[in-house]
C-alpha cells in the first residue's frame, strides 16, 4: 500500500465519521482515520518505501 492510498483511506474514514449520528461510531471512524494517517506519515518519514502486503 502506498502513501497516497493510505491518505485516501484516512479521508474516506473521516467522511464516514462526518456522516454518522452515532457518537461511538464517529469516534471509531476517526480513530481508524488517524491510524491510516499515522501509517502514511511513517511511510513518508522513512523514504516512501511501500509497506509489505499482508495476506488476510
mmCIF file of C-alpha atoms in Angstrom:
data_model
loop_
_atom_site.group_PDB
_atom_site.id
_atom_site.type_symbol
_atom_site.label_atom_id
_atom_site.label_comp_id
_atom_site.label_asym_id
_atom_site.label_seq_id
_atom_site.Cartn_x
_atom_site.Cartn_y
_atom_site.Cartn_z
ATOM 1 C CA UNK A 1 0.000 0.000 0.000
ATOM 2 C CA UNK A 2 1.444 3.392 -0.869
ATOM 3 C CA UNK A 3 1.255 6.697 0.998
ATOM 4 C CA UNK A 4 -1.427 8.177 -1.260
ATOM 5 C CA UNK A 5 -3.674 5.145 -0.768
ATOM 6 C CA UNK A 6 -3.265 5.403 2.995
ATOM 7 C CA UNK A 7 -4.167 9.101 2.943
ATOM 8 C CA UNK A 8 -7.174 8.397 0.693
ATOM 9 C CA UNK A 9 -8.407 5.772 3.128
ATOM 10 C CA UNK A 10 -7.939 8.160 6.052
ATOM 11 C CA UNK A 11 -10.039 10.757 4.231
ATOM 12 C CA UNK A 12 -12.726 8.176 3.459
ATOM 13 C CA UNK A 13 -12.963 7.254 7.155
ATOM 14 C CA UNK A 14 -13.176 10.935 8.126
ATOM 15 C CA UNK A 15 -16.070 11.339 5.677
ATOM 16 C CA UNK A 16 -17.807 8.317 7.177
ATOM 17 C CA UNK A 17 -17.350 9.843 10.630
ATOM 18 C CA UNK A 18 -18.907 13.108 9.489
ATOM 19 C CA UNK A 19 -21.929 11.292 8.067
ATOM 20 C CA UNK A 20 -22.869 9.273 11.128
ATOM 21 C CA UNK A 21 -25.014 10.460 14.038
ATOM 22 C CA UNK A 22 -23.838 7.750 16.437
ATOM 23 C CA UNK A 23 -21.102 9.168 18.670
ATOM 24 C CA UNK A 24 -19.378 5.811 19.225
ATOM 25 C CA UNK A 25 -19.322 5.067 15.519
ATOM 26 C CA UNK A 26 -17.979 8.554 14.799
ATOM 27 C CA UNK A 27 -15.202 8.094 17.360
ATOM 28 C CA UNK A 28 -14.295 4.693 15.949
ATOM 29 C CA UNK A 29 -14.209 6.028 12.390
ATOM 30 C CA UNK A 30 -11.991 8.930 13.433
ATOM 31 C CA UNK A 31 -9.659 6.521 15.218
ATOM 32 C CA UNK A 32 -9.337 4.394 12.089
ATOM 33 C CA UNK A 33 -8.652 7.540 10.040
ATOM 34 C CA UNK A 34 -5.958 8.581 12.493
ATOM 35 C CA UNK A 35 -4.257 5.198 12.193
ATOM 36 C CA UNK A 36 -4.217 5.367 8.392
ATOM 37 C CA UNK A 37 -2.824 8.903 8.580
ATOM 38 C CA UNK A 38 -0.132 7.775 11.038
ATOM 39 C CA UNK A 39 0.878 4.944 8.706
ATOM 40 C CA UNK A 40 1.113 7.414 5.819
ATOM 41 C CA UNK A 41 3.255 9.734 7.944
ATOM 42 C CA UNK A 42 5.567 6.863 8.881
ATOM 43 C CA UNK A 43 5.901 5.899 5.247
ATOM 44 C CA UNK A 44 6.755 9.493 4.304
ATOM 45 C CA UNK A 45 9.333 9.658 7.082
ATOM 46 C CA UNK A 46 11.139 6.508 6.012
ATOM 47 C CA UNK A 47 11.587 7.474 2.394
ATOM 48 C CA UNK A 48 8.444 6.321 0.616
ATOM 49 C CA UNK A 49 9.182 2.592 0.648
ATOM 50 C CA UNK A 50 5.899 0.686 0.230
ATOM 51 C CA UNK A 51 4.517 -1.333 3.128
ATOM 52 C CA UNK A 52 4.607 -5.091 2.609
ATOM 53 C CA UNK A 53 1.331 -6.674 1.571
ATOM 54 C CA UNK A 54 -0.403 -8.625 4.336
ATOM 55 C CA UNK A 55 -2.397 -11.718 3.447
ATOM 56 C CA UNK A 56 -5.816 -11.929 5.127
#
